[in-house]
Coordinates of C-alpha atoms in Angstrom, one line a residue:
R234 CA -2.5 49.9 58.4
K235 CA -5.9 48.3 59.3
M236 CA -5.8 45.7 56.6
T237 CA -1.9 44.5 57.7
V238 CA -3.5 44.5 61.4
F239 CA -6.3 42.4 60.2
W240 CA -4.3 40.2 58.2
C241 CA -1.8 39.6 61.0
S242 CA -4.4 38.8 63.4
I243 CA -5.8 36.1 61.1
L244 CA -2.1 34.5 60.9
V245 CA -2.0 34.6 64.7
I246 CA -5.1 32.6 64.9
L247 CA -4.1 29.9 62.2
N248 CA -1.0 29.5 64.0
F249 CA -2.7 28.9 67.3
F250 CA -5.2 26.3 66.0
F251 CA -2.8 24.7 63.3
P252 CA 0.6 24.8 64.0
Q253 CA 3.1 24.6 61.3
S254 CA 4.0 20.8 61.6
D255 CA 0.1 20.2 61.9
R256 CA -0.6 21.8 58.6
S257 CA 2.2 20.1 56.9
V258 CA 0.9 16.7 57.8
M259 CA -2.8 17.6 56.7
A260 CA -1.5 18.5 53.3
T261 CA 0.7 15.6 52.5
S262 CA -0.6 12.7 54.4
P263 CA -3.1 10.1 52.6
P264 CA -5.6 8.0 54.5
A265 CA -3.8 4.8 56.0
D266 CA -5.6 2.6 53.5
V267 CA -4.6 4.5 50.4
I268 CA -1.3 4.0 48.5
V269 CA -0.4 7.1 46.7
H270 CA 2.3 7.5 43.8
P271 CA 2.4 11.1 42.5
L272 CA 2.3 11.2 38.8
S273 CA 5.1 14.1 39.0
A274 CA 7.3 11.5 40.1
G275 CA 7.2 9.7 36.7
P276 CA 5.5 6.4 35.3
L277 CA 3.8 3.5 36.9
V278 CA 3.2 -0.2 36.2
I279 CA 1.2 -2.8 38.3
N280 CA 0.2 -6.3 37.7
T281 CA -1.6 -9.3 39.6
W282 CA 0.0 -11.8 41.8
N283 CA 3.6 -12.3 42.4
F284 CA 4.7 -11.9 38.8
L285 CA 7.9 -9.9 39.2
Q286 CA 10.0 -10.6 35.9
A287 CA 6.8 -9.6 34.0
N288 CA 6.5 -6.3 35.9
L289 CA 10.1 -5.6 35.6
K290 CA 9.9 -6.1 31.8
A291 CA 7.4 -3.8 31.7
W292 CA 9.1 -1.4 33.7
Q293 CA 12.2 -1.4 31.7
V294 CA 10.1 -0.6 28.4
L295 CA 9.0 2.6 30.1
E296 CA 12.5 3.6 31.3
T297 CA 14.2 3.1 27.9
G298 CA 11.3 5.4 26.2
G299 CA 8.8 2.9 25.1
S300 CA 5.1 3.5 24.9
I301 CA 2.7 2.3 27.8
L302 CA 1.2 -0.2 25.2
D303 CA 4.8 -1.6 24.4
S304 CA 5.1 -1.7 28.0
I305 CA 2.0 -3.7 28.8
E306 CA 2.4 -6.1 25.6
E307 CA 6.2 -7.0 26.8
G308 CA 5.3 -7.5 30.4
C309 CA 2.4 -10.2 29.6
T310 CA 4.4 -11.8 26.9
V311 CA 7.4 -12.5 29.3
C312 CA 4.7 -14.1 31.9
E313 CA 3.4 -16.1 28.8
E314 CA 7.2 -17.2 28.0
L315 CA 7.8 -18.0 31.8
Q316 CA 4.1 -19.9 31.9
C317 CA 3.5 -18.0 35.1
D318 CA 2.1 -20.4 37.8
G319 CA 1.1 -22.5 34.8
T320 CA -2.1 -20.4 34.3
V321 CA -0.4 -18.0 31.9
G322 CA 1.0 -19.0 28.3
Y323 CA 1.3 -22.5 26.9
G324 CA 1.5 -25.8 28.6
G325 CA -1.1 -25.1 31.1
S326 CA -4.8 -25.7 32.1
P327 CA -5.9 -28.3 29.7
D328 CA -9.5 -28.4 28.4
E329 CA -11.6 -31.4 28.5
T330 CA -9.9 -32.9 25.5
G331 CA -6.5 -32.2 27.1
E332 CA -5.8 -29.0 24.8
T333 CA -4.5 -25.8 26.0
T334 CA -6.0 -22.5 24.6
L335 CA -5.2 -19.1 25.3
D336 CA -6.9 -15.8 26.0
A337 CA -5.4 -12.2 25.8
M338 CA -6.3 -8.4 25.6
I339 CA -4.7 -5.0 25.4
M340 CA -6.6 -1.7 25.8
D341 CA -5.6 1.8 25.0
G342 CA -6.9 4.2 27.4
N343 CA -6.5 7.3 25.0
N344 CA -9.3 5.9 22.5
L345 CA -10.8 2.9 24.4
N346 CA -9.8 0.7 21.3
V347 CA -9.1 -2.9 22.2
G348 CA -7.3 -5.9 20.5
A349 CA -8.3 -9.3 22.0
V350 CA -8.1 -13.0 21.4
G351 CA -10.2 -15.8 22.8
C352 CA -9.8 -19.6 22.6
L353 CA -6.9 -19.2 20.7
R354 CA -5.2 -22.3 19.2
Y355 CA -1.6 -23.4 18.6
I356 CA 0.2 -19.8 18.8
K357 CA 2.3 -19.4 21.9
P358 CA 2.4 -15.2 22.1
A359 CA -1.3 -14.5 22.6
M360 CA -0.4 -11.1 23.8
R361 CA 1.3 -10.2 20.6
V362 CA -1.6 -11.3 18.6
A363 CA -4.2 -9.2 20.6
R364 CA -1.6 -6.5 19.7
K365 CA -2.0 -7.0 16.0
V366 CA -5.7 -7.0 16.3
L367 CA -5.5 -3.8 18.3
D368 CA -3.0 -2.2 15.6
H369 CA -4.2 -3.6 12.3
T370 CA -8.0 -4.4 12.7
K371 CA -11.1 -2.3 13.5
H372 CA -12.3 -5.2 15.5
T373 CA -12.3 -5.9 19.4
L374 CA -12.0 -9.6 19.5
L375 CA -11.2 -13.0 17.2
V376 CA -11.5 -16.1 18.5
G377 CA -10.7 -19.8 18.1
E378 CA -9.4 -21.4 14.8
K379 CA -10.0 -18.2 12.8
A380 CA -7.8 -16.2 15.1
T381 CA -5.1 -18.7 14.8
Q382 CA -5.5 -18.3 10.9
F383 CA -5.0 -14.2 11.8
A384 CA -2.0 -14.8 13.7
E385 CA -0.1 -17.1 10.8
S386 CA -0.9 -14.2 8.4
F387 CA 1.3 -12.1 10.4
G388 CA 4.0 -14.6 10.6
F389 CA 3.2 -16.1 13.8
K390 CA 4.2 -19.9 14.1
R391 CA 1.7 -22.7 14.6
E392 CA 2.9 -25.0 17.6
N393 CA 1.7 -27.3 19.9
L394 CA 0.6 -25.6 23.2
S395 CA 0.4 -28.8 25.1
T396 CA 3.4 -30.1 27.4
E397 CA 4.1 -33.3 28.9
E398 CA 2.8 -31.7 32.3
S399 CA -0.5 -30.5 31.0
I400 CA -1.0 -33.7 29.4
Q401 CA -0.3 -35.6 32.7
K402 CA -2.7 -33.3 34.4
W403 CA -5.3 -34.0 31.7
K404 CA -4.9 -38.0 32.3
N405 CA -5.0 -37.6 36.0
W406 CA -8.3 -35.7 35.9
K407 CA -9.7 -38.4 33.6
E408 CA -8.6 -40.9 36.1
Q409 CA -10.5 -39.3 38.8
G410 CA -13.7 -39.3 36.7
C411 CA -13.4 -36.0 35.2
Q412 CA -13.9 -34.3 38.7
P413 CA -14.3 -31.4 38.8
N414 CA -15.9 -30.3 35.8
F415 CA -18.4 -27.4 34.5
W416 CA -21.4 -29.5 33.1
L417 CA -24.8 -29.0 34.8
N418 CA -28.1 -30.9 34.2
M419 CA -26.5 -33.8 31.9
S420 CA -26.8 -37.3 32.1
P421 CA -24.8 -39.4 33.1
D422 CA -24.5 -37.4 36.3
P423 CA -21.3 -35.1 35.6
S424 CA -20.7 -35.0 39.3
T425 CA -19.7 -38.5 39.5
Q426 CA -18.4 -39.6 36.1
C427 CA -16.9 -38.6 32.8
G428 CA -19.0 -37.9 29.5
P429 CA -20.0 -37.9 26.6
Y430 CA -23.2 -36.4 28.3
N431 CA -26.8 -35.8 27.1
P432 CA -29.1 -33.0 28.6
Q433 CA -31.6 -34.0 30.9
D434 CA -34.5 -31.6 32.2
I435 CA -34.1 -32.2 35.9
K436 CA -32.2 -29.6 37.6
K437 CA -29.9 -30.4 40.2
T438 CA -30.0 -27.9 43.3
E439 CA -26.6 -29.0 44.5
D440 CA -23.4 -29.5 42.5
K441 CA -19.8 -29.9 43.4
K442 CA -17.9 -26.4 43.7
I443 CA -14.7 -25.8 41.6
E444 CA -12.0 -24.8 43.9
W445 CA -10.5 -21.5 42.4
G446 CA -7.1 -20.6 43.3
R447 CA -3.8 -19.2 42.0
Y448 CA -2.3 -22.3 40.7
N449 CA -5.5 -23.8 39.0
H450 CA -6.8 -20.7 37.5
D451 CA -5.4 -17.2 37.2
T452 CA -4.6 -14.4 35.0
I453 CA -1.8 -11.6 34.7
G454 CA -3.6 -8.5 34.6
M455 CA -1.3 -5.4 34.3
I456 CA -2.0 -1.8 34.2
G457 CA 0.0 1.4 33.6
I458 CA 0.6 5.0 33.1
D459 CA 3.5 6.7 31.5
S460 CA 5.0 10.1 32.2
Q461 CA 2.9 12.0 29.6
G462 CA -0.5 10.4 31.3
N463 CA -1.1 7.7 28.4
I464 CA -2.8 4.7 30.3
A465 CA -3.3 1.4 28.9
A466 CA -4.2 -2.2 30.3
G467 CA -3.5 -5.9 29.3
T468 CA -4.3 -9.6 30.6
S469 CA -3.2 -13.0 29.4
T470 CA -4.2 -16.5 30.7
N471 CA -4.8 -20.0 29.6
G472 CA -8.1 -20.0 31.3
A473 CA -10.0 -22.2 33.8
I474 CA -8.6 -25.9 33.9
H475 CA -10.8 -28.5 32.6
K476 CA -13.0 -26.2 30.8
I477 CA -15.4 -27.3 28.1
P478 CA -13.6 -26.8 24.9
G479 CA -14.5 -23.4 23.2
R480 CA -14.9 -21.6 26.4
V481 CA -13.5 -18.0 26.6
G482 CA -13.0 -16.3 29.9
D483 CA -12.9 -12.9 31.4
S484 CA -9.3 -11.9 30.3
P485 CA -10.3 -11.0 26.6
I486 CA -13.6 -9.1 27.8
P487 CA -13.3 -5.2 28.3
G488 CA -14.7 -4.2 31.6
A489 CA -14.2 -7.8 33.0
G490 CA -10.5 -8.7 32.7
A491 CA -9.1 -5.3 32.4
Y492 CA -10.4 -1.6 31.3
A493 CA -8.4 1.7 30.5
D494 CA -9.6 5.2 30.3
S495 CA -6.9 7.9 30.3
E496 CA -9.4 10.6 31.6
V497 CA -9.9 8.3 34.7
G498 CA -7.7 5.4 35.3
A499 CA -7.5 1.7 34.7
A500 CA -8.3 -1.4 36.6
A501 CA -7.6 -5.2 36.2
A502 CA -9.4 -8.3 37.5
T503 CA -8.5 -11.9 38.3
G504 CA -10.3 -14.8 39.7
D505 CA -13.5 -16.8 38.5
G506 CA -13.8 -15.4 34.9
D507 CA -17.3 -16.8 34.3
V508 CA -18.5 -14.8 37.1
M509 CA -16.5 -11.7 36.3
M510 CA -17.8 -11.6 32.9
R511 CA -21.2 -11.3 34.5
L512 CA -20.8 -8.1 36.4
L513 CA -17.7 -6.4 34.8
P514 CA -15.5 -5.6 38.0
S515 CA -12.9 -3.8 36.0
L516 CA -15.6 -1.4 34.6
I517 CA -17.2 -0.9 38.0
A518 CA -13.8 0.2 39.5
V519 CA -12.9 2.5 36.7
E520 CA -16.5 4.1 36.7
A521 CA -16.3 4.4 40.5
M522 CA -13.0 6.3 40.2
R523 CA -14.8 8.5 37.8
S524 CA -17.6 9.3 40.1
G525 CA -14.8 10.7 42.7
A526 CA -13.9 7.3 44.6
T527 CA -10.0 6.6 45.4
P528 CA -8.5 3.6 43.6
M529 CA -8.7 1.6 46.9
E530 CA -12.4 2.6 47.1
A531 CA -13.3 1.7 43.7
A532 CA -11.4 -1.9 44.0
H533 CA -13.5 -2.5 47.2
K534 CA -16.5 -1.6 45.4
A535 CA -15.8 -3.9 42.4
I536 CA -15.3 -6.6 44.6
E537 CA -18.1 -6.3 47.1
R538 CA -20.5 -5.9 43.9
V539 CA -19.2 -9.5 43.0
S540 CA -19.3 -10.9 46.3
R541 CA -22.8 -10.0 47.1
K542 CA -24.2 -11.7 44.2
Y543 CA -21.7 -14.5 44.4
P544 CA -20.5 -15.0 48.1
D545 CA -18.3 -17.7 47.4
F546 CA -16.2 -15.7 44.9
M547 CA -12.4 -15.6 44.9
G548 CA -10.7 -13.1 43.0
A549 CA -9.1 -9.5 43.3
V550 CA -9.1 -6.4 41.5
I551 CA -6.3 -3.6 41.3
A552 CA -6.7 -0.3 40.1
M553 CA -5.0 3.0 39.5
D554 CA -6.4 6.5 38.6
K555 CA -5.0 9.1 36.2
S556 CA -2.7 10.8 39.2
G557 CA -1.2 7.5 39.9
E558 CA -2.9 6.7 43.1
I559 CA -3.3 3.1 43.3
G560 CA -5.4 0.5 45.4
A561 CA -6.7 -3.0 45.6
A562 CA -9.3 -5.5 47.0
C563 CA -9.7 -9.1 47.0
S564 CA -12.3 -11.7 48.3
G565 CA -12.1 -15.6 49.2
I566 CA -8.5 -15.8 50.0
D567 CA -6.5 -14.5 52.9
E568 CA -4.3 -11.9 51.2
F569 CA -3.7 -11.0 47.6
P570 CA -0.1 -10.1 46.5
F571 CA 0.6 -7.5 43.4
I572 CA 3.6 -5.8 41.8
V573 CA 4.3 -2.2 41.6
S574 CA 7.0 -0.5 39.7
T575 CA 7.6 3.3 40.3
P576 CA 10.5 5.5 39.7
G577 CA 13.6 4.5 42.0
N578 CA 11.6 1.3 43.2
P579 CA 10.9 -1.3 40.6
G580 CA 9.4 -4.4 41.5
E581 CA 8.1 -3.8 44.8
V582 CA 5.6 -6.7 46.1
R583 CA 2.5 -5.1 48.1
R584 CA -0.2 -7.5 49.7
V585 CA -3.6 -6.6 50.5
T586 CA -5.8 -8.2 53.2
C587 CA -9.0 -9.6 51.5
I588 CA -12.6 -8.9 52.4
K589 CA -13.9 -11.4 54.9
K590 CA -17.2 -13.2 54.4

């Protein structure tokens, strides 16, 4: 009887200080800046930018019983075929010689295996070639003409990746004195005219900045989780416009373009690839979540780390943990759109306000 009175007293005190309605809110409401998708509700797919058709295709694969790796592959392939924003797939971002080359990567979060291609020439479905690297080799990254030969050995067709539009962009750039470009400390002065160049010892303290943006250099980064908790990530891009031939960006580099670990979550980044390769923002985000950060906190940490070293950085990070909670952060633009598909709500466009300088 004394125990009954004791517990009744405890319940009275709890009801006085924490009414039932308040306790319900406390138990179910996330912080205002955190987006939650409970894993028990089903799978999840997220991608950078407003690439809706790519996301819907990835979601369709998951809904019809496909694996998360198949989902990522198919979603990114759609973006390649649609030439999303001219920055993914063939016919975009010509290099200094007018040629378009492709980078792509896919990562299995269960075993951390990666398949990637860089500076891929003459093969349109770069993501599918990356998947072959993942499934049929012990390697992580194949590049250049030898990657093309690898693709041909699997029956992929050699094709010209240039289009009338991409060739015209290259011609216009040549007519404008090859501005902007990526050369430094060369003669003649690369900030005023085209090459060929020769190296010079005098280092310039000021150079023209490359204006980064959605339509002159970007990536589809896609991350997802299925109902069994398998996590994967993928990227695809045609890289930086007017790049020096042979350049490989961040997209096929694990930890830079994307990273996935089924024990923790996944992240993908978009923006200035040469900068992101130096700081590995996707890996930073995943490791932050491993240490207890929410996906929103992890994405902010990754962006802040890059921006601290490079204040003019333009880019964004999306992140997702193994429970299905997601977040995003960005810098150098006003806001960043991304697409989220969840059960009953496929293809939702969400936006995040970017970190101010």
